[in-house]
Amino acid sequence: MDKERRPPVIAIVAGEESGDNLGADLAEALNARLPVAPSYIGVGGARLTALGLKSFFDMSDVSVMGLTAVLQRLPLIVKRVYQTVDGIVAANPDILIIIDSPDFTHNVANRVRKRAPHIPIVGYVSPSVWAWRPGRARKMSRYVDDLLALLPFEPAIHKKLGGPPTHYVGHPLSENIGDLRPAAGERPPVDGQRKTLLVLPGSRTSEISRLLDPFGETVAKVSEAVPDLELVLPAVPHLEDKIRTGVASWTVQPSIIAGPEEKQAAFRRAHAALAASGTVSLELALAGVPMVVAYKVDWFFRRLKDLNRIFKFASVDSFVLPNIILGEKAIPEFLDDEANPDALSAALAPLLADTPDRQRQIDAFTRLGEAMCLADGASQRGAAADVVIKRMASGRN
């Protein structure tokens, strides 16, 4: 059967669980929109394979975080890059979609473009060119035909930097915003007696190791100013035991929960949060939970941070996503030595009362929601699928 008459073949390459989730949501939207169900090949995890993707290998082979882990597994990762390229070129798909994990997926895309230049390529999730190594944008334009951005300011950034055509398709968190925002009466008034504070020390072992102790000292100080304080700590399941061990010495004990439903319920009733930097700050903001954000980097990135003061190769002065999107320091953020219990507790305590500090964040979250919403209430996955289908129809023209 020739290519014009066979069902579409779509290659999807993801490198970690978040990419697998994005890819699965996109595949579901494509299945609903295309007149003939496509077949999927590439690299994916549990959700994509459940939808029928034939993965060239187990995605865990390339799901590594941190410089040391990458170096230890580098020979296998290089082997998997070439295996993925060979598989895609042999399958000759109608389109290739690469999702996040740029050190892996962009290496694949660049090589596919050289060996099979007729295959259109869509990138899903922009690398943070606005914060780090902006020259990547222009390089991407050589092998990415369309880029699907999760943040509203990214299309303008790529246009300025000479990147590929970039389309804001919304953030996946916006799809689940109803699960995060409280129903009437679900979040008790902040001027009531009982206050709920979320503690979110991160989703990686390294983050938790660096933040649990200062977070424990911080909540102890806050509890002195806010006596009737309930602490809730949503833990990622694979780190729950480590977290329980780490908080055993805290003077104020948190209630540790695990699982998405419990986490969403906690977000809906929380009055404030102390959080590690990451996507969770955007999740909290969309849920309307005022917060203080902290982060401590390892020795390697501390040295980079020191060098950046001289050479200025990082181009943003914030590490908190809502602040970057809004273009203002709406959320207090503390990095490294600044992330100490005295500073964190001083910024956090006012958020647990009806104060101007609290109201300023709530007002900023309203602006954030407006900036991130798609026109006409379009769905995030649907917007992404529409760009992919249009590119499939036009090819590389």
Coordinates of C-alpha atoms in Angstrom, one line a residue:
M1 CA 0.0 0.0 0.0
D2 CA 1.5 3.4 -1.0
K3 CA 1.9 6.2 1.5
E4 CA -1.0 8.2 0.2
R5 CA -3.5 5.3 0.8
R6 CA -2.2 3.6 4.0
P7 CA -3.3 4.8 7.5
P8 CA -1.1 7.6 8.8
V9 CA 2.1 6.5 10.6
I10 CA 3.1 9.0 13.4
A11 CA 6.5 8.8 15.1
I12 CA 6.5 10.1 18.7
V13 CA 9.7 10.3 20.7
A14 CA 9.6 11.1 24.4
G15 CA 12.3 10.7 27.0
E16 CA 10.6 10.8 30.4
E17 CA 7.2 10.3 32.1
S18 CA 6.0 13.9 31.6
G19 CA 6.7 13.6 27.9
D20 CA 4.9 10.2 27.8
N21 CA 1.8 11.9 29.3
L22 CA 1.9 14.8 26.9
G23 CA 2.3 12.4 24.0
A24 CA -0.6 10.2 25.1
D25 CA -2.9 13.2 25.5
L26 CA -1.9 14.3 22.0
A27 CA -2.4 10.9 20.5
E28 CA -5.9 10.7 22.0
A29 CA -6.7 14.1 20.4
L30 CA -5.3 13.0 17.0
N31 CA -7.3 9.7 17.2
A32 CA -10.4 11.7 17.7
R33 CA -9.7 14.2 14.8
L34 CA -8.2 12.0 12.1
P35 CA -10.6 10.2 9.8
V36 CA -8.4 7.0 9.8
A37 CA -6.8 5.9 13.1
P38 CA -3.0 6.3 12.8
S39 CA -0.4 3.8 13.9
Y40 CA 2.4 5.0 16.3
I41 CA 6.0 4.2 16.5
G42 CA 8.9 5.7 18.4
V43 CA 9.9 5.9 22.1
G44 CA 7.3 6.1 24.9
G45 CA 6.3 5.0 28.3
A46 CA 3.3 3.2 29.8
R47 CA 0.6 5.5 28.5
L48 CA 1.8 5.8 24.9
T49 CA 2.4 2.0 24.6
A50 CA -1.1 1.4 26.0
L51 CA -2.4 3.5 23.1
G52 CA -0.6 1.3 20.6
L53 CA 2.8 2.9 20.2
K54 CA 5.5 0.4 19.3
S55 CA 8.4 1.6 21.3
F56 CA 11.9 0.8 20.0
F57 CA 13.1 0.2 23.5
D58 CA 12.1 0.8 27.1
M59 CA 12.0 4.6 27.7
S60 CA 13.7 4.2 31.1
D61 CA 17.0 3.7 29.2
V62 CA 17.0 7.4 28.4
S63 CA 15.1 8.8 31.4
V64 CA 18.0 10.1 33.4
M65 CA 18.4 13.3 35.4
G66 CA 21.5 15.0 36.6
L67 CA 25.0 15.3 35.1
T68 CA 26.5 12.3 36.9
A69 CA 23.6 10.0 35.9
V70 CA 23.8 11.1 32.3
L71 CA 27.6 10.5 32.1
Q72 CA 27.3 7.0 33.7
R73 CA 24.7 6.0 31.0
L74 CA 26.1 8.0 28.1
P75 CA 27.2 5.0 25.9
L76 CA 23.7 3.5 26.2
I77 CA 22.0 6.9 25.4
V78 CA 24.1 7.4 22.3
K79 CA 23.3 3.8 21.2
R80 CA 19.6 4.6 21.7
V81 CA 19.8 7.8 19.7
Y82 CA 21.1 6.0 16.7
Q83 CA 18.6 3.1 17.2
T84 CA 15.7 5.6 17.2
V85 CA 17.0 7.4 14.1
D86 CA 17.3 4.1 12.2
G87 CA 13.9 3.0 13.3
I88 CA 12.2 6.2 12.2
V89 CA 14.0 6.4 8.8
A90 CA 13.1 2.8 8.1
A91 CA 9.4 3.4 9.0
N92 CA 9.2 6.6 6.9
P93 CA 6.4 8.1 9.0
D94 CA 4.1 10.9 7.9
I95 CA 5.4 13.1 10.8
L96 CA 7.9 13.0 13.7
I97 CA 6.9 14.5 17.0
I98 CA 9.6 15.0 19.6
I99 CA 8.6 15.8 23.2
D100 CA 10.7 17.6 25.7
S101 CA 14.0 15.9 26.9
P102 CA 16.0 17.9 24.3
D103 CA 19.3 16.3 25.0
F104 CA 17.8 13.1 23.6
T105 CA 14.9 14.0 21.3
H106 CA 16.6 16.9 19.5
N107 CA 19.6 14.7 18.8
V108 CA 17.2 12.3 17.2
A109 CA 15.4 15.0 15.2
N110 CA 18.6 16.6 13.9
R111 CA 19.8 13.2 12.6
V112 CA 16.5 12.3 11.1
R113 CA 16.4 15.6 9.2
K114 CA 19.8 14.9 7.7
R115 CA 18.9 11.4 6.6
A116 CA 15.2 11.8 5.7
P117 CA 14.7 15.5 5.0
H118 CA 11.2 15.0 3.6
I119 CA 9.8 13.9 7.1
P120 CA 8.1 16.9 8.8
I121 CA 9.1 17.4 12.4
V122 CA 7.1 19.0 15.2
G123 CA 8.7 19.8 18.6
Y124 CA 6.5 19.7 21.6
V125 CA 7.7 21.8 24.6
S126 CA 10.2 24.5 24.0
P127 CA 13.6 24.2 25.6
S128 CA 14.2 27.1 27.9
V129 CA 16.0 29.3 25.4
W130 CA 14.7 32.4 27.2
A131 CA 16.7 31.4 30.2
W132 CA 19.7 29.4 29.0
R133 CA 21.7 29.1 25.7
P134 CA 19.5 31.2 23.5
G135 CA 21.5 30.1 20.4
R136 CA 19.6 26.8 20.5
A137 CA 16.5 28.6 19.0
R138 CA 18.2 29.3 15.7
K139 CA 19.7 25.8 15.6
M140 CA 16.3 24.2 16.1
S141 CA 14.9 26.0 13.1
R142 CA 17.1 23.7 10.9
Y143 CA 15.3 20.6 12.0
V144 CA 12.0 21.6 13.6
D145 CA 9.2 22.7 11.3
D146 CA 6.7 23.7 14.1
L147 CA 7.2 24.1 17.8
L148 CA 4.4 23.7 20.3
A149 CA 4.9 26.0 23.3
L150 CA 3.4 25.6 26.8
L151 CA 4.2 29.1 27.9
P152 CA 2.5 32.2 26.4
F153 CA 5.6 34.3 25.9
E154 CA 7.6 31.6 24.0
P155 CA 6.4 32.3 20.5
A156 CA 7.7 35.9 20.6
I157 CA 11.0 34.8 22.1
H158 CA 11.6 32.3 19.3
K159 CA 10.6 34.8 16.7
K160 CA 13.2 37.3 18.2
L161 CA 15.9 34.6 18.4
G162 CA 15.3 33.2 14.9
G163 CA 13.7 30.0 16.1
P164 CA 11.2 27.8 14.3
P165 CA 7.5 28.8 13.9
T166 CA 6.1 28.6 17.4
H167 CA 2.5 28.1 18.5
Y168 CA 1.2 28.6 22.0
V169 CA -1.0 25.6 22.7
G170 CA -1.6 26.1 26.4
H171 CA -0.2 24.3 29.4
P172 CA -1.5 20.9 30.3
L173 CA -2.2 22.1 33.8
S174 CA -4.9 24.4 32.3
E175 CA -6.8 21.2 31.3
N176 CA -7.2 20.2 35.0
I177 CA -7.7 23.6 36.6
G178 CA -11.2 22.6 37.8
D179 CA -9.6 19.8 39.9
L180 CA -7.3 22.3 41.6
R181 CA -9.6 25.3 42.4
P182 CA -11.9 25.0 45.4
A183 CA -15.7 24.8 45.2
A184 CA -17.7 27.3 47.3
G185 CA -16.8 26.8 51.0
E186 CA -14.2 24.1 50.3
R187 CA -11.3 26.4 51.3
P188 CA -12.0 27.8 54.8
P189 CA -11.6 31.6 55.2
V190 CA -8.1 32.7 55.9
D191 CA -9.1 34.7 58.9
G192 CA -10.5 31.5 60.6
Q193 CA -8.7 29.7 63.3
R194 CA -7.3 26.7 61.5
K195 CA -4.8 27.3 58.7
T196 CA -3.5 24.8 56.2
L197 CA 0.0 25.1 54.9
L198 CA 1.3 22.9 52.0
V199 CA 4.9 21.9 52.1
L200 CA 6.3 20.8 48.7
P201 CA 10.1 20.0 48.9
G202 CA 10.4 18.7 45.4
S203 CA 10.0 15.6 43.3
R204 CA 13.6 14.5 43.0
T205 CA 15.9 13.0 45.6
S206 CA 18.5 15.8 45.2
E207 CA 15.9 18.5 45.9
I208 CA 14.5 16.7 48.9
S209 CA 17.9 16.2 50.4
R210 CA 18.7 19.9 50.1
L211 CA 15.4 21.3 51.2
L212 CA 13.8 19.1 53.9
D213 CA 15.9 20.5 56.7
P214 CA 15.5 24.2 56.0
F215 CA 11.8 23.6 55.3
G216 CA 11.4 21.9 58.6
E217 CA 13.0 24.8 60.5
T218 CA 10.9 27.2 58.5
V219 CA 7.6 25.7 59.4
A220 CA 8.7 25.5 63.0
K221 CA 9.2 29.2 63.0
V222 CA 5.9 29.9 61.2
S223 CA 4.0 27.7 63.7
E224 CA 5.2 30.0 66.5
A225 CA 3.4 32.9 64.8
V226 CA 0.5 30.8 63.5
P227 CA -0.3 28.4 66.4
D228 CA -3.2 26.4 64.9
L229 CA -1.3 25.3 61.8
E230 CA -2.0 22.1 59.8
L231 CA 0.9 21.0 57.7
V232 CA 0.2 18.8 54.6
L233 CA 3.1 17.4 52.6
P234 CA 2.1 15.8 49.2
A235 CA 4.8 13.2 48.4
V236 CA 5.6 11.6 45.1
P237 CA 5.1 7.9 45.8
H238 CA 8.6 6.7 45.0
L239 CA 10.1 9.1 47.5
E240 CA 7.5 8.8 50.3
D241 CA 9.8 6.6 52.5
K242 CA 12.7 9.0 52.2
I243 CA 10.4 11.9 53.0
R244 CA 9.0 10.1 56.1
T245 CA 12.5 9.5 57.3
G246 CA 13.6 13.1 56.6
V247 CA 10.6 14.7 58.5
A248 CA 10.9 12.5 61.6
S249 CA 13.0 15.1 63.3
W250 CA 10.7 18.0 62.5
T251 CA 9.3 19.7 65.6
V252 CA 6.0 20.2 63.8
Q253 CA 4.9 17.0 62.1
P254 CA 3.2 17.2 58.7
S255 CA 0.5 15.0 57.4
I256 CA 2.1 13.1 54.4
I257 CA -0.2 12.3 51.5
A258 CA 0.4 10.5 48.2
G259 CA -1.6 10.2 45.0
P260 CA -3.0 12.8 42.7
E261 CA -6.6 12.9 44.2
E262 CA -5.3 13.6 47.7
K263 CA -2.9 16.2 46.3
Q264 CA -5.7 18.0 44.4
A265 CA -7.9 18.0 47.5
A266 CA -5.1 19.5 49.6
F267 CA -4.5 22.2 47.0
R268 CA -8.2 23.1 47.1
R269 CA -8.3 23.7 50.9
A270 CA -4.7 25.1 51.4
H271 CA -4.2 28.7 52.5
A272 CA -0.5 29.0 51.6
A273 CA 2.4 26.9 50.4
L274 CA 6.2 26.6 50.9
A275 CA 7.5 25.0 47.7
A276 CA 10.6 24.0 45.8
S277 CA 11.0 25.7 42.4
G278 CA 9.4 23.8 39.5
T279 CA 6.1 23.2 37.7
V280 CA 4.4 22.9 41.1
S281 CA 4.7 26.7 41.5
L282 CA 2.5 27.1 38.3
E283 CA 0.1 24.5 39.7
L284 CA -0.2 26.4 43.0
A285 CA -0.7 29.7 41.2
L286 CA -3.5 28.3 39.0
A287 CA -5.1 26.8 42.2
G288 CA -5.0 30.3 43.8
V289 CA -2.6 29.3 46.6
P290 CA -0.2 32.0 47.7
M291 CA 3.3 30.7 48.2
V292 CA 7.0 31.2 48.9
V293 CA 9.4 29.4 46.6
A294 CA 12.9 28.2 47.4
Y295 CA 15.7 26.3 45.7
K296 CA 19.1 25.0 46.5
V297 CA 21.4 23.9 43.6
D298 CA 24.3 21.5 43.7
W299 CA 27.9 22.6 43.6
F300 CA 28.2 22.5 39.8
F301 CA 25.3 24.9 39.3
R302 CA 26.5 27.1 42.2
R303 CA 29.7 27.7 40.2
L304 CA 27.6 28.4 37.1
K305 CA 25.6 30.9 39.0
D306 CA 28.7 32.6 40.2
L307 CA 30.2 32.7 36.7
N308 CA 26.9 34.1 35.3
R309 CA 27.4 37.2 37.4
I310 CA 30.5 37.9 35.2
F311 CA 29.6 36.4 31.8
K312 CA 25.8 36.6 31.9
F313 CA 25.0 33.5 29.9
A314 CA 21.7 33.0 31.7
S315 CA 19.1 35.7 30.6
V316 CA 16.4 35.7 33.3
D317 CA 16.5 36.8 36.9
S318 CA 13.8 34.5 38.2
F319 CA 13.5 30.8 38.6
V320 CA 9.8 30.7 39.3
L321 CA 7.5 30.0 36.3
P322 CA 4.6 32.3 37.3
N323 CA 7.0 35.2 37.9
I324 CA 8.6 34.6 34.5
I325 CA 5.2 34.5 32.7
L326 CA 4.0 37.6 34.5
G327 CA 7.3 39.5 34.1
E328 CA 7.3 40.5 37.8
K329 CA 8.3 39.1 41.2
A330 CA 4.8 38.4 42.3
I331 CA 6.0 35.4 44.3
P332 CA 8.8 35.7 46.8
E333 CA 11.7 33.4 45.7
F334 CA 14.9 32.5 47.6
L335 CA 17.9 30.8 46.1
D336 CA 20.7 28.9 47.9
D337 CA 21.9 30.8 51.0
E338 CA 19.0 33.1 50.8
A339 CA 16.7 30.1 51.3
N340 CA 17.2 30.1 55.1
P341 CA 14.5 29.6 57.8
D342 CA 14.5 33.2 58.9
A343 CA 14.0 34.6 55.4
L344 CA 11.5 31.9 54.4
S345 CA 9.4 32.2 57.5
A346 CA 9.3 36.0 57.4
A347 CA 7.9 35.8 53.8
L348 CA 5.5 32.9 54.5
A349 CA 3.8 34.0 57.7
P350 CA 1.9 37.0 56.2
L351 CA 0.4 34.7 53.5
L352 CA -1.5 32.9 56.3
A353 CA -3.5 35.9 57.2
D354 CA -5.7 38.5 55.3
T355 CA -2.8 40.8 54.4
P356 CA -1.7 42.9 51.5
D357 CA 1.1 40.4 50.7
R358 CA -1.5 37.6 50.3
Q359 CA -3.9 39.7 48.2
R360 CA -1.1 40.8 45.9
Q361 CA -0.4 37.2 45.0
I362 CA -4.1 36.4 44.5
D363 CA -4.5 39.4 42.2
A364 CA -1.4 38.3 40.2
F365 CA -2.8 34.7 39.9
T366 CA -5.9 36.2 38.2
R367 CA -3.7 37.9 35.6
L368 CA -1.7 34.7 35.2
G369 CA -4.8 32.7 34.4
E370 CA -5.9 35.3 31.8
A371 CA -2.5 35.2 30.2
M372 CA -2.5 31.4 29.9
C373 CA -6.0 30.7 28.7
L374 CA -6.6 29.8 25.1
A375 CA -9.0 31.7 22.9
D376 CA -12.6 30.4 22.7
G377 CA -12.0 27.9 25.5
A378 CA -10.0 25.6 23.3
S379 CA -8.4 22.5 24.9
Q380 CA -4.7 22.2 25.2
R381 CA -4.3 18.8 23.6
G382 CA -6.8 19.8 20.9
A383 CA -4.7 22.9 20.0
A384 CA -1.6 20.8 19.8
A385 CA -3.3 18.2 17.6
D386 CA -4.5 20.9 15.2
V387 CA -1.0 22.1 14.5
V388 CA 0.2 18.5 14.0
I389 CA -2.6 17.7 11.5
K390 CA -2.0 20.9 9.6
R391 CA 1.7 20.1 9.3
M392 CA 0.9 16.5 8.2
A393 CA -1.3 17.9 5.5
S394 CA 1.2 20.4 4.2
G395 CA 4.4 18.3 4.7
R396 CA 7.5 20.5 4.6
N397 CA 6.0 23.1 2.3

